mmCIF file of C-alpha atoms in Angstrom:
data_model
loop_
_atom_site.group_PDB
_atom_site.id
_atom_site.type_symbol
_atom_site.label_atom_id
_atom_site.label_comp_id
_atom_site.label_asym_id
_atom_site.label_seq_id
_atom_site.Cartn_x
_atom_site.Cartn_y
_atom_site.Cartn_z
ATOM 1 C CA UNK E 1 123.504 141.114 162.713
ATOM 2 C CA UNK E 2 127.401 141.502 161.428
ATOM 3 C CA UNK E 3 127.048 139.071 159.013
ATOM 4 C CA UNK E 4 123.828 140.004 157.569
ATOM 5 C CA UNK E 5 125.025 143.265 157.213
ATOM 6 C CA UNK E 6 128.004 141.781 155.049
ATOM 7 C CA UNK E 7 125.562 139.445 153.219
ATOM 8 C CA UNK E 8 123.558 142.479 152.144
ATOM 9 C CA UNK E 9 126.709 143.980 150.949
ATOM 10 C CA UNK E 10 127.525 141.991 149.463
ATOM 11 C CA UNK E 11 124.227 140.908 147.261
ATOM 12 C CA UNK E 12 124.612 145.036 146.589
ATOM 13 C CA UNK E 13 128.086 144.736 145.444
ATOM 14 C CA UNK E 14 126.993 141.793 143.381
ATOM 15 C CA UNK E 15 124.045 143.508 141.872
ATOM 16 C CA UNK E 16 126.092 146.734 140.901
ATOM 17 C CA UNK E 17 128.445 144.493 139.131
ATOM 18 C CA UNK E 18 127.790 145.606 135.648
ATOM 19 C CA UNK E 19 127.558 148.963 136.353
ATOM 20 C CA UNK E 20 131.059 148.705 137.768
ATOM 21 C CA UNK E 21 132.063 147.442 134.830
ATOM 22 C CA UNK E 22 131.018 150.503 133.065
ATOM 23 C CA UNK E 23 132.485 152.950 134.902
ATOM 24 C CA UNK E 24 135.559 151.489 135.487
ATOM 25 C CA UNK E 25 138.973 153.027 134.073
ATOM 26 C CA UNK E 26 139.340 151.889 130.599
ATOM 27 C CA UNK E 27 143.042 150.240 130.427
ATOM 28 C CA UNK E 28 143.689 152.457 127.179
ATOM 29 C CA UNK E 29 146.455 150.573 126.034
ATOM 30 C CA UNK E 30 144.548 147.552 125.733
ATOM 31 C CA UNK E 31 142.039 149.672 123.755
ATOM 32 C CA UNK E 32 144.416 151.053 121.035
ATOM 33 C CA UNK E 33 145.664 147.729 120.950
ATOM 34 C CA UNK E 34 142.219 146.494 120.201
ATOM 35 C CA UNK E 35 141.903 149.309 117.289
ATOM 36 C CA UNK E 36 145.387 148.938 116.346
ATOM 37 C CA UNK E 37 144.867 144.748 115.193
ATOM 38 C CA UNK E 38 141.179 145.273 114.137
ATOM 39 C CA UNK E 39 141.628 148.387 111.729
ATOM 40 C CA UNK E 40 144.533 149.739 111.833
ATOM 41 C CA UNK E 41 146.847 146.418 110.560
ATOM 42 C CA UNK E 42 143.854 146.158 107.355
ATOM 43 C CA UNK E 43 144.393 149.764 106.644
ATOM 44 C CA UNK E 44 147.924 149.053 106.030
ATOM 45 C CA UNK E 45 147.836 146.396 104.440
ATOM 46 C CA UNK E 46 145.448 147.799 101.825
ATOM 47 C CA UNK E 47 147.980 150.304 101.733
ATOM 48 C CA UNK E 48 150.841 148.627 100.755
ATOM 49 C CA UNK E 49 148.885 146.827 98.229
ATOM 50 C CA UNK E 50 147.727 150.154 96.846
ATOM 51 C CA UNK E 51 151.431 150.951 96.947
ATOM 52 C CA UNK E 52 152.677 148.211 94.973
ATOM 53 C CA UNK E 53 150.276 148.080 92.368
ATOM 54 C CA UNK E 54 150.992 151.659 91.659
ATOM 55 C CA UNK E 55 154.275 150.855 91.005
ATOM 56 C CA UNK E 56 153.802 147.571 89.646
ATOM 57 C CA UNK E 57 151.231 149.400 86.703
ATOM 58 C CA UNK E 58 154.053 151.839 86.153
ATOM 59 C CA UNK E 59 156.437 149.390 84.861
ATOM 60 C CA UNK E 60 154.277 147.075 83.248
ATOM 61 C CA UNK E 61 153.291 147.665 78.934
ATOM 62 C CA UNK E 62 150.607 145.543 77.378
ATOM 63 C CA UNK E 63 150.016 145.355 73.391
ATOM 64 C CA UNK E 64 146.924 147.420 74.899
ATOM 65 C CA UNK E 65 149.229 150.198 76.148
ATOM 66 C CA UNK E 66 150.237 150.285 80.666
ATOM 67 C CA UNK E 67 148.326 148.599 82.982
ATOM 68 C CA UNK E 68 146.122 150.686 84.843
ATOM 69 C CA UNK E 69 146.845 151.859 88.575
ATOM 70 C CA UNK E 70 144.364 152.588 90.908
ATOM 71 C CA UNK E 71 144.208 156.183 90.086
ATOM 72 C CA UNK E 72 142.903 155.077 86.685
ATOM 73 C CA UNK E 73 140.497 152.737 88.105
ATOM 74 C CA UNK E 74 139.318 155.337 90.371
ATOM 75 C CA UNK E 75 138.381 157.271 87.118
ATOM 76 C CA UNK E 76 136.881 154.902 85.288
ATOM 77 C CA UNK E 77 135.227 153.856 88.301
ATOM 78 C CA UNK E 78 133.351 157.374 88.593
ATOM 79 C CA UNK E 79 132.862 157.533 84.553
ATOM 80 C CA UNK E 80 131.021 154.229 85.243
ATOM 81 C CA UNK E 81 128.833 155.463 88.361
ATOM 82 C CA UNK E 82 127.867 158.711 86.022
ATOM 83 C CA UNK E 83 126.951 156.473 83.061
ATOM 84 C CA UNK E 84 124.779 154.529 85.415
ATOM 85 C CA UNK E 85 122.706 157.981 86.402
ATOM 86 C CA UNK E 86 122.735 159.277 83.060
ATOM 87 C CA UNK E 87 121.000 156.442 81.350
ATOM 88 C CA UNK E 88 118.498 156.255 84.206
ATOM 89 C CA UNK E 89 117.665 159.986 83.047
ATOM 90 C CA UNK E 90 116.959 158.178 79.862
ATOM 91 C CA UNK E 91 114.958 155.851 80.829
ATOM 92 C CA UNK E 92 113.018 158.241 83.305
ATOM 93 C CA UNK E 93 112.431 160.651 80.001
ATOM 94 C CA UNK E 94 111.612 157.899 78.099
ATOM 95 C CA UNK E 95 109.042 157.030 80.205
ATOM 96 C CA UNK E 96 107.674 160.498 80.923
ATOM 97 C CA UNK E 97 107.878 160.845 77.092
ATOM 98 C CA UNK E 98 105.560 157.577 76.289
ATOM 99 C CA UNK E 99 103.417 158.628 79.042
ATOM 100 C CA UNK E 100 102.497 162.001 77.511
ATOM 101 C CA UNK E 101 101.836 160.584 74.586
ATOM 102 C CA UNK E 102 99.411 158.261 75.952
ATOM 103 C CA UNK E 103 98.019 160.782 77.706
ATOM 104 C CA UNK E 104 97.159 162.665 74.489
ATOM 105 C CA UNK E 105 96.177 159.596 72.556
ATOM 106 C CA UNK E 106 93.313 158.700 75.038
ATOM 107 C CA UNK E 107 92.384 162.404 75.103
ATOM 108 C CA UNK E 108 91.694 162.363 71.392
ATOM 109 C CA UNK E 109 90.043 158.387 71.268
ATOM 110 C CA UNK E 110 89.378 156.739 74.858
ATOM 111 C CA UNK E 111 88.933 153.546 73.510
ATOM 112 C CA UNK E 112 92.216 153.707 72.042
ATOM 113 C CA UNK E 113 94.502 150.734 73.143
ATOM 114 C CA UNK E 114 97.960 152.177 74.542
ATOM 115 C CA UNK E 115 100.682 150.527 76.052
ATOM 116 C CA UNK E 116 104.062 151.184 77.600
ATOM 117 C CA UNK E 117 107.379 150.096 75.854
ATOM 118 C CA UNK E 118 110.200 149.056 77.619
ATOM 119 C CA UNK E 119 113.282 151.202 77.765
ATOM 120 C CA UNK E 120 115.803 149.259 75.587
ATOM 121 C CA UNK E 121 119.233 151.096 76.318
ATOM 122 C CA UNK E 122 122.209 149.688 76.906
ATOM 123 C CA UNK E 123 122.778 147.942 80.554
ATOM 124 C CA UNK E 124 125.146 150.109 82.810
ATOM 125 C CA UNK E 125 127.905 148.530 84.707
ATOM 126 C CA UNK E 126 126.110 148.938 88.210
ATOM 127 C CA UNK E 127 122.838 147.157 86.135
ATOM 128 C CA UNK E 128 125.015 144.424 85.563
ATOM 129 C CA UNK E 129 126.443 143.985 88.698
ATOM 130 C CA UNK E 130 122.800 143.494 90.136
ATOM 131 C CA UNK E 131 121.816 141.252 87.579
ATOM 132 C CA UNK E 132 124.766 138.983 88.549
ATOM 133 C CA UNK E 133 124.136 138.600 92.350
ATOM 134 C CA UNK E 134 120.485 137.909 91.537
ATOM 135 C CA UNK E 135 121.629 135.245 88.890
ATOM 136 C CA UNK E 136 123.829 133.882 91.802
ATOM 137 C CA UNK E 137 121.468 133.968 94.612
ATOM 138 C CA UNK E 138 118.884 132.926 92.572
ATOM 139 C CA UNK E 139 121.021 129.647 91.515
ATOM 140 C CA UNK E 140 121.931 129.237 95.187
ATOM 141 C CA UNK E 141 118.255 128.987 96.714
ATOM 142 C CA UNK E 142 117.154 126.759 93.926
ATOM 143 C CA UNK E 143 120.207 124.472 94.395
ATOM 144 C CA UNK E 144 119.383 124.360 97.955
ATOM 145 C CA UNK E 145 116.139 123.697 98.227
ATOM 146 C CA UNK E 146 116.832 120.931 96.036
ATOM 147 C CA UNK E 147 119.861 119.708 97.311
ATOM 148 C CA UNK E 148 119.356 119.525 100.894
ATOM 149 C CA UNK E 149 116.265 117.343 100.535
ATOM 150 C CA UNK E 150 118.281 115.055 98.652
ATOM 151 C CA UNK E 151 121.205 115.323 100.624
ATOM 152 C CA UNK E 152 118.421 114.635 104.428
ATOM 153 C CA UNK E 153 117.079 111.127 102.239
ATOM 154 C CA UNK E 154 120.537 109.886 101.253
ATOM 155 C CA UNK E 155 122.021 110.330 104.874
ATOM 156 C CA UNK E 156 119.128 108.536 105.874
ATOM 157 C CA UNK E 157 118.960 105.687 103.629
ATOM 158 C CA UNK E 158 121.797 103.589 102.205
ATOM 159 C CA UNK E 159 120.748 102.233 99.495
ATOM 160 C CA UNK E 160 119.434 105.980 98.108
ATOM 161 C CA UNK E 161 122.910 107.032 98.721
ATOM 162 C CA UNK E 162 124.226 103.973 96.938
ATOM 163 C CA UNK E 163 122.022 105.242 93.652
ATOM 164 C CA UNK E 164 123.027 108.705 94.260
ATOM 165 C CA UNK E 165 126.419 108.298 94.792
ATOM 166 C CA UNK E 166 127.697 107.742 90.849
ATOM 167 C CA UNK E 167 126.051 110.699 89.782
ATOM 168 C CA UNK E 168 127.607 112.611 92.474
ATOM 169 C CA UNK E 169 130.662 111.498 91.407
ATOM 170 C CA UNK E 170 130.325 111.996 87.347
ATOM 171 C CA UNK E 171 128.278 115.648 87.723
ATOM 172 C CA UNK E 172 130.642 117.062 90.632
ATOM 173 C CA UNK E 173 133.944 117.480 88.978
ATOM 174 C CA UNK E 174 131.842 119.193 85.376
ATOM 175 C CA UNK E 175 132.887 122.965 85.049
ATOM 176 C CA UNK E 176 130.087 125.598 85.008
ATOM 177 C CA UNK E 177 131.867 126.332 81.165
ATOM 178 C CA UNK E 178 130.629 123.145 80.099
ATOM 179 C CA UNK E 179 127.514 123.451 81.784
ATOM 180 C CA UNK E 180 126.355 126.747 80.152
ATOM 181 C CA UNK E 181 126.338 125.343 76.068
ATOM 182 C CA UNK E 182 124.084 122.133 77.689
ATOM 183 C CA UNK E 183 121.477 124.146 79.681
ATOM 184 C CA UNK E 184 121.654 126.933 76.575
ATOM 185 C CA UNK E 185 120.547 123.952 74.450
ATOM 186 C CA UNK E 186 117.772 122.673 76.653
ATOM 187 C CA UNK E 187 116.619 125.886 77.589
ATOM 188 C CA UNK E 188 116.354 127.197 74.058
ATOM 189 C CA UNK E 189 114.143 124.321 73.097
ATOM 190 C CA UNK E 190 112.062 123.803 76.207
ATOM 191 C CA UNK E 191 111.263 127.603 77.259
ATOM 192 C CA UNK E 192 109.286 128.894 74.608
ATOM 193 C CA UNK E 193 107.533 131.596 75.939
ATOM 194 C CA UNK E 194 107.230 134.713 74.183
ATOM 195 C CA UNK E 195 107.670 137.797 76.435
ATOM 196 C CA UNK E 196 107.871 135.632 79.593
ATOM 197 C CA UNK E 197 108.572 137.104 82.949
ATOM 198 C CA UNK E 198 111.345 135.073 83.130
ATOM 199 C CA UNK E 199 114.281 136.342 80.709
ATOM 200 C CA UNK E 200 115.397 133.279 78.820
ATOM 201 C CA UNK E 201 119.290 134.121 79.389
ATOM 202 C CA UNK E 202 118.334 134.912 82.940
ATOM 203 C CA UNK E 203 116.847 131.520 83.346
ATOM 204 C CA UNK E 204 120.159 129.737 81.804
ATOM 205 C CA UNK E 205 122.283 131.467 84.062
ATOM 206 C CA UNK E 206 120.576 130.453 87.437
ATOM 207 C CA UNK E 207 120.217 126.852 86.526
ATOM 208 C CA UNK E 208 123.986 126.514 85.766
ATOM 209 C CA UNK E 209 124.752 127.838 88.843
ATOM 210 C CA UNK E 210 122.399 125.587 90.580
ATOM 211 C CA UNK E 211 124.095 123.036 89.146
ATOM 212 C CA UNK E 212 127.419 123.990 90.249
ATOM 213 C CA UNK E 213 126.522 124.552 93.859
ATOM 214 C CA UNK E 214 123.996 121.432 93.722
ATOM 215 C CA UNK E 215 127.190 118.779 94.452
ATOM 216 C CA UNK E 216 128.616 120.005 97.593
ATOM 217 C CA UNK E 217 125.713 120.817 99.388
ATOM 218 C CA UNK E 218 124.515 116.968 98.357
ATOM 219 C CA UNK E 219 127.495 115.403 99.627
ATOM 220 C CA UNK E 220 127.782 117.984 103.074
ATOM 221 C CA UNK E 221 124.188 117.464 104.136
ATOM 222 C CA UNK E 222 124.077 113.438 103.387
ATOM 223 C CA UNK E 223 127.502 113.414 105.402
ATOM 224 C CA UNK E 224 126.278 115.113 108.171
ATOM 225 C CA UNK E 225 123.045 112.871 108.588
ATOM 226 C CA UNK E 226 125.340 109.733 108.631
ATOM 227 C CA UNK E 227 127.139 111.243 111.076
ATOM 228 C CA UNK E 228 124.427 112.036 113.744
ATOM 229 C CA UNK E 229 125.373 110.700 117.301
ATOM 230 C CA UNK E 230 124.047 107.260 117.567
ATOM 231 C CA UNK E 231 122.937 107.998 120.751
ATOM 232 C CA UNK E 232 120.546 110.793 119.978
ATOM 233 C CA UNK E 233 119.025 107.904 116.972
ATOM 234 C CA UNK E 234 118.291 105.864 119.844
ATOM 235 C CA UNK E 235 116.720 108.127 121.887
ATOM 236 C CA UNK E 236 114.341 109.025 118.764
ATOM 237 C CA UNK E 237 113.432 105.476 118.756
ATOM 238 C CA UNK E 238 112.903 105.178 122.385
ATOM 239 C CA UNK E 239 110.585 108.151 122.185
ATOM 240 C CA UNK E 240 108.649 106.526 119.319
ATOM 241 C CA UNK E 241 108.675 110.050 117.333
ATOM 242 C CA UNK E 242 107.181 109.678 114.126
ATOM 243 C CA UNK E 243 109.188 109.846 110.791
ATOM 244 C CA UNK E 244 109.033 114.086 110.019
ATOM 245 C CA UNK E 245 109.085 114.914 113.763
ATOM 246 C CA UNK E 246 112.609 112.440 114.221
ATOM 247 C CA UNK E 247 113.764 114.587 110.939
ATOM 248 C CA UNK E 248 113.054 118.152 111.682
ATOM 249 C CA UNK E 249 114.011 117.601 115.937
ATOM 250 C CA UNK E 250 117.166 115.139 115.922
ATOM 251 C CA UNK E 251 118.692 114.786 112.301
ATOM 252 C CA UNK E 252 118.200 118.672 111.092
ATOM 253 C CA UNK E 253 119.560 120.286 114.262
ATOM 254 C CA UNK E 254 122.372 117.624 114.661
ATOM 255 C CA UNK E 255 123.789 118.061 110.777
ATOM 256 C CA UNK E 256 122.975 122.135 110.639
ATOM 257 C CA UNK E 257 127.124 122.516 110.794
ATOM 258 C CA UNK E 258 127.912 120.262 107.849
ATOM 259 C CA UNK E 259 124.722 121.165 105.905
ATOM 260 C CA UNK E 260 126.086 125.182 106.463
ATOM 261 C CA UNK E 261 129.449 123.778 105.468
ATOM 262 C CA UNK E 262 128.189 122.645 102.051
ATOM 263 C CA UNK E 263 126.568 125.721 101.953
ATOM 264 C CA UNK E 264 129.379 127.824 101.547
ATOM 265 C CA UNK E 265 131.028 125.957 99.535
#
């Protein structure tokens, strides 16, 4: 009877665990500590970089005039943010405005064809900064779903690596600056739509970062499909699983660390 008493005590003691954990003294040192290395060591170090480029911009003239500190940055930084919302008032009046005007054309003739212009100011420094991470991320999924493929076949087969190899090689090393006047060329004389969807600059931009991030994920993904454990081949075989299942269950999973790798590169 003792020792089902402790055994029930036990299993209670054992169940309560996590709440024990909860309401335990914190060990407040260790906290702060935590804090201390987490945010407190960043915050200085931003800081002391604040710190010395301050003084560094003090000291420094350009044929331009000094170098700006972070107090001028912060300035031009909030004269940028304001530009942004002041030519989106633009655009919203010019909008309104073309509207109206619609509006009173089909009043007076409602057969009358009417049609809205696009605003035509100048890009702000926030629209730019959007346009750039969609060129990039655009560049990046096309490159991978491209690459990837290639990269899954050539791990797979030696003799498509063998033919793929050479132009890894050559293309790899290229820089995006020489890329950009070839793919301006082709583009140019390929893509001639007239008021596509697709801006024409917009489309030169993605495909020469595609082709800059097109080479590492190649070599990463065929790498880590060589490299699958011989063992879990074998199994595959044993199993009999057909060609797409052995792909997407054994080689996929087993090369998802190398293909990431290539990724982020």
């Amino acid at each position: 009877m003792r020792s089902k008493t402790l055994r029930n005590a036990k299993g209670q003691l054992t169940e309560l665990g996590p709440l024990q954990k909860v309401f335990s003294p914190v060990d407040i040192s260790q906290f702060l500590g935590t804090v201390y290395s987490s945010i407190g060591i960043p915050i200085i170090a931003f800081c002391f970089f604040f710190w010395v480029w301050s003084l560094a911009a003090a000291r420094i003239d350009t044929s331009l005039g000094k170098l700006p500190g972070p107090t001028q940055v912060r300035l031009q930084a909030l004269e940028l943010w304001k530009e942004h919302f002041s030519e989106q008032d633009k655009a919203k009046a010019f909008y309104e405005k073309q509207a109206q005007m619609n509006a009173e054309k089909l009043k007076e003739d409602p057969q009358a064809k009417v049609k809205i212009r696009k605003y035509t100011g100048k890009p702000t420094f926030i629209n730019q900064i959007v346009t750039s991470l969609l060129t990039v991320f655009t560049g990046f999924f096309i490159a991978s779903i491209i690459a990837i493929p290639i990269g899954i076949m050539c791990g797979l087969n030696k003799t498509l690596m063998a033919v793929f190899n050479p132009f890894i090689q050559l293309f790899k090393p290229i820089s995006p600056l020489a890329w950009l006047p070839l793919v301006t060329l082709v583009v140019s004389s390929v893509y001639t739509v007239q008021n596509g969807m697709i801006e024409k600059c917009f489309l030169i931009s993605a495909i020469t970062v595609s082709l800059c991030s097109l080479w590492p994920t190649i070599i990463n993904t065929a790498q880590g499909v060589a490299s699958v454990d011989r063992d879990m081949i074998n199994v595959s075989r044993v199993l009999q699983l057909g060609w797409f299942t052995h792909v997407f269950k054994i080689i996929i999973p087993s090369s998802l660390p190398l293909i990431f790798t290539g990724l982020r590169i």
